[in-house]
Amino acid sequence: MIETDTIAAPATPRGKSALAALRISGPAAFQITARCIQEKILFEKTPARYIQLFIAKDPITEKTIDQITAVKYSSPRSFTGEDMVEFFCHGGPFIVNEIHHALITAGARLAKKGEFTRRALLNRKIDLMKAEAIRGLIECNSEAEFLCAQKLYYSGNFASKIRNMREGLIEQLAKIENFIEFEEEQGGIKARQDDKEGIVSILKQIEADLTKREKIKTIEKGLRIVIAGPTNAGKSTLFNTIVGYNRAIVHSKPGTTRDTISETVLIKGHEVLLIDSAGIRDGTDDIEREGVVRSKEEIEKAHILIWVTAADRPFEEEELKELMNFKHKNTIYLINKIDKSEGKEKHFYLDTKKIKAIGISLKNHINNEQLMDEIGKRVEQINKDIEVPDLLLNARYDEIGRSLYNEIKLTIEHWDRAEVAANYLKSGITKIDEWLGKTNTEDIINKIFDGFCIGK
Amino acid sequence: MIETDTIAAPATPRGKSALAALRISGPAAFQITARCIQEKILFEKTPARYIQLFIAKDPITEKTIDQITAVKYSSPRSFTGEDMVEFFCHGGPFIVNEIHHALITAGARLAKKGEFTRRALLNRKIDLMKAEAIRGLIECNSEAEFLCAQKLYYSGNFASKIRNMREGLIEQLAKIENFIEFEEEQGGIKARQDDKEGIVSILKQIEADLTKREKIKTIEKGLRIVIAGPTNAGKSTLFNTIVGYNRAIVHSKPGTTRDTISETVLIKGHEVLLIDSAGIRDGTDDIEREGVVRSKEEIEKAHILIWVTAADRPFEEEELKELMNFKHKNTIYLINKIDKSEGKEKHFYLDTKKIKAIGISLKNHINNEQLMDEIGKRVEQINKDIEVPDLLLNARYDEIGRSLYNEIKLTIEHWDRAEVAANYLKSGITKIDEWLGKTNTEDIINKIFDGFCIGK
């Protein structure tokens, strides 16, 4: 199936920004572009991959749209493998629409989701797994997912790793079938036991990956640090202090104002969502009660909890109850306001529970640095504990890995009934075929590209 | 004031997309970039304006970040006039952060809002008015604003137009002052009357622009078409029909799902917000009542109203009252369901009120095309009626134009008291100085750049 029309789409998110990009790909890409810029001859003469200033215009009305830069990529040396042009204009949604409209008017078709990447796949510029890697790079919500997508993108011929595993299983299958045929022969049973080792090692490999995958899932939505503790202990001051120390270098998300209860911060290079449970609890009556529930939920979801209590007040019973409730959590304990009182009693009490607390005065900046170090260490530890799997690098692979694991496990369990084992093993091999896109190819491709954005 | 540090920032909106761009500008731009890519030598050898594939890496850990393309721009042939590099990576927020972080780690500073454009201004690559034009191109919310920004961007040396006006006023001022000095001379009064003509023509010029500006303000937030009419007349069917005919070629806005009551559609190339007042009205009791109020507000704000009524039901008193209430609006009247009844009575009644209605069957696609033509005509007419002002091309100019108009008007009103007139005229000239950025320069520049996004 070879596409013969020319597609165009914006390639950057809609929003107000310095730059916006659009792309056109297909046999008529250069011709259509030439109709949409004033300097037709200059465009035709400009060498490939050289970025050049042009004035974009409407091909019918000849009206000026914007001063843009454009780059030609000649087939097959382009992302899609077809002739392509990339446009960079001022980052205003109106301008993007006008240029897109001009390209459509001049003969291009609106690209479907992921259609550029799909063409790259059809033209053998990338394989199915690289396409999935690109999707992963764009879609990842957490650092762990990003690392997985990166591994898939850069691990060269990833498919060959899967094919090796497939060959290993086919070899095992041949042995089992061989055994079935010559069951009566001497020494068969013994050989069968040796064979089992080979398949067990494949099982272990998948098992190890599934474990790594489980860990990744715990921080799939990103790392969360929650600040909790009794009223007036200094939760909001703590929130602002941490934000002040670690403001993330992220450009503002359009359409959102600063959230009063959560803020994205960058700690030791890791993006972390910091949540002030005080903001959740604020309110009265019904709202207050709901706040308490939500606050508990946030604590439950937290990867790191920072409990802050005031040095100049005794523990109340409720606080102690709560403290015990989340003893299992990764918690940093702070005794704040040590400028007012040493908080000896609290330290002493916590010592009896084998809890080490940091005395701090957020107001007077006593031990703030120590706190930041502690937070940094914990964030780094969590990220260090994450291991990128060898093979199960995205949700689809995870799903296939899980089924494969079950089939191989059943194969081993029924090892002594060779025919049953062979059936399970065959079923496992079909899972790998699915992984490689050998079966259900069109379904798999559609599933992958439906998740893409327009313009990719 | 010459900046000596090197700044870096993302240049495209945060979001998941095919591409994202980052920029770095300043004396160390090339050196910092070289530290953040694996192919240092290739980068150094790559000629300016040639787009080249690289692997971006962390300068400290040497870890791979992403496969990117980068383009060098050598000073002074760049947007800022400094050495610059533009990076294009996969459009995932994680990747953008990682590359930005790498550039900062390697020695760049996080750019402030509009700092790239500010440097372009300081390095005389653009003037103040071009900077305002760029802001306008990015920030515009309506086509009219876009056309204004475009005019400012492309009208060459726009400042010279303003300077010409300034010179005209200074000439008038000289004449008045001359008159004051030689007041006793013969024929003075007569000459003063001739002079007045010159200043009146300037006043008229500004007045014409202010009128154009007023018209633009009415569609500042974009064109709105509202669908209204009694229950069960087919409002929602009409909404879906129009959306189906005119789906906008706009890429989806991140974070928003399809709004049930409004949709952006592209009609004859113009972006229009279509609103179904039925969606607003839905609900019961209190919500219903509030819906009616909101629905009326939407009708009031509409540039085009489409009133739809059913052919098979008689007019109710309330509907007729409403119909009369918005007789002043630009309204398209539809009598729907003509497959069920001809609706003769309704046509007859509307005829007596000199209202021409279109009989339609949305369900059976009778006269749908005629309706679309009518909508298209009205949208085009509204846009045709918009004239782009000569000088008052943005909100700041509008404000200055308004003050200038008042000062000149007062000058003319006090024409016979030469000293008073001279004072008003001087005050008018200071407004022009403000316009040109001759006075309050730093304030004006700050005001302009505070409105910019980071990365521009």
PDB file of N, CA and C in Angstrom, chain A residues 77-120:
ATOM      1  N   ARG A  77      15.569  11.007   1.904  1.00  0.00           N
ATOM      2  CA  ARG A  77      16.236  11.484   3.121  1.00  0.00           C
ATOM      3  C   ARG A  77      15.327  12.405   3.945  1.00  0.00           C
ATOM      4  N   SER A  78      14.225  11.858   4.412  1.00  0.00           N
ATOM      5  CA  SER A  78      13.316  12.632   5.257  1.00  0.00           C
ATOM      6  C   SER A  78      12.716  11.698   6.294  1.00  0.00           C
ATOM      7  N   PHE A  79      12.002  12.262   7.243  1.00  0.00           N
ATOM      8  CA  PHE A  79      11.398  11.439   8.287  1.00  0.00           C
ATOM      9  C   PHE A  79      10.443  10.409   7.695  1.00  0.00           C
ATOM     10  N   THR A  80       9.596  10.836   6.761  1.00  0.00           N
ATOM     11  CA  THR A  80       8.610   9.911   6.180  1.00  0.00           C
ATOM     12  C   THR A  80       9.196   9.092   5.035  1.00  0.00           C
ATOM     13  N   GLY A  81      10.332   9.544   4.492  1.00  0.00           N
ATOM     14  CA  GLY A  81      10.877   8.909   3.307  1.00  0.00           C
ATOM     15  C   GLY A  81      10.359   9.563   2.026  1.00  0.00           C
ATOM     16  N   GLU A  82       9.336  10.424   2.180  1.00  0.00           N
ATOM     17  CA  GLU A  82       8.795  11.150   1.025  1.00  0.00           C
ATOM     18  C   GLU A  82       9.429  12.544   0.971  1.00  0.00           C
ATOM     19  N   ASP A  83       9.122  13.317  -0.065  1.00  0.00           N
ATOM     20  CA  ASP A  83       9.480  14.729  -0.059  1.00  0.00           C
ATOM     21  C   ASP A  83       8.724  15.400   1.082  1.00  0.00           C
ATOM     22  N   MET A  84       9.427  16.229   1.829  1.00  0.00           N
ATOM     23  CA  MET A  84       8.799  16.887   2.981  1.00  0.00           C
ATOM     24  C   MET A  84       9.251  18.332   3.060  1.00  0.00           C
ATOM     25  N   VAL A  85       8.401  19.176   3.646  1.00  0.00           N
ATOM     26  CA  VAL A  85       8.815  20.536   4.009  1.00  0.00           C
ATOM     27  C   VAL A  85       8.367  20.792   5.437  1.00  0.00           C
ATOM     28  N   GLU A  86       9.245  21.400   6.217  1.00  0.00           N
ATOM     29  CA  GLU A  86       8.861  21.862   7.552  1.00  0.00           C
ATOM     30  C   GLU A  86       8.812  23.384   7.536  1.00  0.00           C
ATOM     31  N   PHE A  87       7.755  23.934   8.138  1.00  0.00           N
ATOM     32  CA  PHE A  87       7.569  25.384   8.205  1.00  0.00           C
ATOM     33  C   PHE A  87       7.667  25.835   9.653  1.00  0.00           C
ATOM     34  N   PHE A  88       8.328  26.953   9.888  1.00  0.00           N
ATOM     35  CA  PHE A  88       8.353  27.545  11.220  1.00  0.00           C
ATOM     36  C   PHE A  88       7.838  28.969  11.112  1.00  0.00           C
ATOM     37  N   CYS A  89       6.748  29.249  11.846  1.00  0.00           N
ATOM     38  CA  CYS A  89       6.158  30.587  11.766  1.00  0.00           C
ATOM     39  C   CYS A  89       6.061  31.163  13.175  1.00  0.00           C
ATOM     40  N   HIS A  90       5.602  32.409  13.286  1.00  0.00           N
ATOM     41  CA  HIS A  90       5.335  32.984  14.600  1.00  0.00           C
ATOM     42  C   HIS A  90       4.295  32.112  15.299  1.00  0.00           C
ATOM     43  N   GLY A  91       4.450  31.910  16.597  1.00  0.00           N
ATOM     44  CA  GLY A  91       3.629  30.939  17.315  1.00  0.00           C
ATOM     45  C   GLY A  91       2.243  31.420  17.694  1.00  0.00           C
ATOM     46  N   GLY A  92       1.500  31.953  16.751  1.00  0.00           N
ATOM     47  CA  GLY A  92       0.117  32.365  17.024  1.00  0.00           C
ATOM     48  C   GLY A  92      -0.845  31.397  16.342  1.00  0.00           C
ATOM     49  N   PRO A  93      -1.884  30.949  17.072  1.00  0.00           N
ATOM     50  CA  PRO A  93      -2.820  29.978  16.505  1.00  0.00           C
ATOM     51  C   PRO A  93      -3.440  30.444  15.182  1.00  0.00           C
ATOM     52  N   PHE A  94      -3.676  31.739  15.044  1.00  0.00           N
ATOM     53  CA  PHE A  94      -4.249  32.239  13.791  1.00  0.00           C
ATOM     54  C   PHE A  94      -3.331  31.980  12.619  1.00  0.00           C
ATOM     55  N   ILE A  95      -2.044  32.233  12.836  1.00  0.00           N
ATOM     56  CA  ILE A  95      -1.086  32.083  11.743  1.00  0.00           C
ATOM     57  C   ILE A  95      -0.976  30.618  11.347  1.00  0.00           C
ATOM     58  N   VAL A  96      -0.922  29.747  12.349  1.00  0.00           N
ATOM     59  CA  VAL A  96      -0.840  28.309  12.064  1.00  0.00           C
ATOM     60  C   VAL A  96      -2.045  27.876  11.225  1.00  0.00           C
ATOM     61  N   ASN A  97      -3.240  28.313  11.646  1.00  0.00           N
ATOM     62  CA  ASN A  97      -4.444  27.967  10.884  1.00  0.00           C
ATOM     63  C   ASN A  97      -4.373  28.477   9.450  1.00  0.00           C
ATOM     64  N   GLU A  98      -3.904  29.719   9.289  1.00  0.00           N
ATOM     65  CA  GLU A  98      -3.875  30.322   7.944  1.00  0.00           C
ATOM     66  C   GLU A  98      -2.901  29.558   7.043  1.00  0.00           C
ATOM     67  N   ILE A  99      -1.750  29.205   7.581  1.00  0.00           N
ATOM     68  CA  ILE A  99      -0.771  28.485   6.765  1.00  0.00           C
ATOM     69  C   ILE A  99      -1.304  27.084   6.432  1.00  0.00           C
ATOM     70  N   HIS A 100      -1.879  26.452   7.443  1.00  0.00           N
ATOM     71  CA  HIS A 100      -2.438  25.119   7.219  1.00  0.00           C
ATOM     72  C   HIS A 100      -3.525  25.187   6.146  1.00  0.00           C
ATOM     73  N   HIS A 101      -4.379  26.173   6.275  1.00  0.00           N
ATOM     74  CA  HIS A 101      -5.467  26.374   5.324  1.00  0.00           C
ATOM     75  C   HIS A 101      -4.910  26.618   3.920  1.00  0.00           C
ATOM     76  N   ALA A 102      -3.843  27.399   3.842  1.00  0.00           N
ATOM     77  CA  ALA A 102      -3.220  27.678   2.541  1.00  0.00           C
ATOM     78  C   ALA A 102      -2.714  26.380   1.911  1.00  0.00           C
ATOM     79  N   LEU A 103      -2.080  25.536   2.702  1.00  0.00           N
ATOM     80  CA  LEU A 103      -1.537  24.277   2.182  1.00  0.00           C
ATOM     81  C   LEU A 103      -2.661  23.362   1.697  1.00  0.00           C
ATOM     82  N   ILE A 104      -3.756  23.343   2.444  1.00  0.00           N
ATOM     83  CA  ILE A 104      -4.905  22.522   2.053  1.00  0.00           C
ATOM     84  C   ILE A 104      -5.498  23.080   0.755  1.00  0.00           C
ATOM     85  N   THR A 105      -5.654  24.391   0.706  1.00  0.00           N
ATOM     86  CA  THR A 105      -6.190  25.036  -0.508  1.00  0.00           C
ATOM     87  C   THR A 105      -5.314  24.710  -1.719  1.00  0.00           C
ATOM     88  N   ALA A 106      -3.998  24.641  -1.484  1.00  0.00           N
ATOM     89  CA  ALA A 106      -3.073  24.407  -2.599  1.00  0.00           C
ATOM     90  C   ALA A 106      -2.977  22.927  -2.978  1.00  0.00           C
ATOM     91  N   GLY A 107      -3.717  22.070  -2.274  1.00  0.00           N
ATOM     92  CA  GLY A 107      -3.774  20.680  -2.713  1.00  0.00           C
ATOM     93  C   GLY A 107      -3.385  19.624  -1.705  1.00  0.00           C
ATOM     94  N   ALA A 108      -2.980  20.018  -0.521  1.00  0.00           N
ATOM     95  CA  ALA A 108      -2.621  19.007   0.483  1.00  0.00           C
ATOM     96  C   ALA A 108      -3.896  18.514   1.171  1.00  0.00           C
ATOM     97  N   ARG A 109      -3.776  17.385   1.835  1.00  0.00           N
ATOM     98  CA  ARG A 109      -4.887  16.845   2.614  1.00  0.00           C
ATOM     99  C   ARG A 109      -4.512  16.933   4.087  1.00  0.00           C
ATOM    100  N   LEU A 110      -5.517  17.190   4.921  1.00  0.00           N
ATOM    101  CA  LEU A 110      -5.324  17.204   6.364  1.00  0.00           C
ATOM    102  C   LEU A 110      -4.817  15.830   6.817  1.00  0.00           C
ATOM    103  N   ALA A 111      -3.689  15.797   7.495  1.00  0.00           N
ATOM    104  CA  ALA A 111      -3.121  14.516   7.918  1.00  0.00           C
ATOM    105  C   ALA A 111      -3.944  13.903   9.040  1.00  0.00           C
ATOM    106  N   LYS A 112      -4.001  12.571   9.058  1.00  0.00           N
ATOM    107  CA  LYS A 112      -4.670  11.881  10.163  1.00  0.00           C
ATOM    108  C   LYS A 112      -3.672  11.696  11.307  1.00  0.00           C
ATOM    109  N   LYS A 113      -4.203  11.278  12.452  1.00  0.00           N
ATOM    110  CA  LYS A 113      -3.345  11.018  13.613  1.00  0.00           C
ATOM    111  C   LYS A 113      -2.195  10.089  13.248  1.00  0.00           C
ATOM    112  N   GLY A 114      -0.984  10.513  13.552  1.00  0.00           N
ATOM    113  CA  GLY A 114       0.175   9.637  13.370  1.00  0.00           C
ATOM    114  C   GLY A 114       0.479   9.294  11.925  1.00  0.00           C
ATOM    115  N   GLU A 115      -0.118  10.002  10.972  1.00  0.00           N
ATOM    116  CA  GLU A 115       0.019   9.593   9.569  1.00  0.00           C
ATOM    117  C   GLU A 115       1.446   9.795   9.029  1.00  0.00           C
ATOM    118  N   PHE A 116       2.155  10.789   9.554  1.00  0.00           N
ATOM    119  CA  PHE A 116       3.538  10.975   9.116  1.00  0.00           C
ATOM    120  C   PHE A 116       4.394   9.764   9.524  1.00  0.00           C
ATOM    121  N   THR A 117       4.219   9.347  10.781  1.00  0.00           N
ATOM    122  CA  THR A 117       4.979   8.204  11.274  1.00  0.00           C
ATOM    123  C   THR A 117       4.559   6.921  10.549  1.00  0.00           C
ATOM    124  N   ARG A 118       3.266   6.803  10.263  1.00  0.00           N
ATOM    125  CA  ARG A 118       2.762   5.638   9.542  1.00  0.00           C
ATOM    126  C   ARG A 118       3.428   5.553   8.160  1.00  0.00           C
ATOM    127  N   ARG A 119       3.596   6.717   7.515  1.00  0.00           N
ATOM    128  CA  ARG A 119       4.263   6.706   6.215  1.00  0.00           C
ATOM    129  C   ARG A 119       5.739   6.329   6.354  1.00  0.00           C
ATOM    130  N   ALA A 120       6.355   6.813   7.448  1.00  0.00           N
ATOM    131  CA  ALA A 120       7.748   6.436   7.705  1.00  0.00           C
ATOM    132  C   ALA A 120       7.856   4.922   7.837  1.00  0.00           C
TER     133      ALA A 120
END
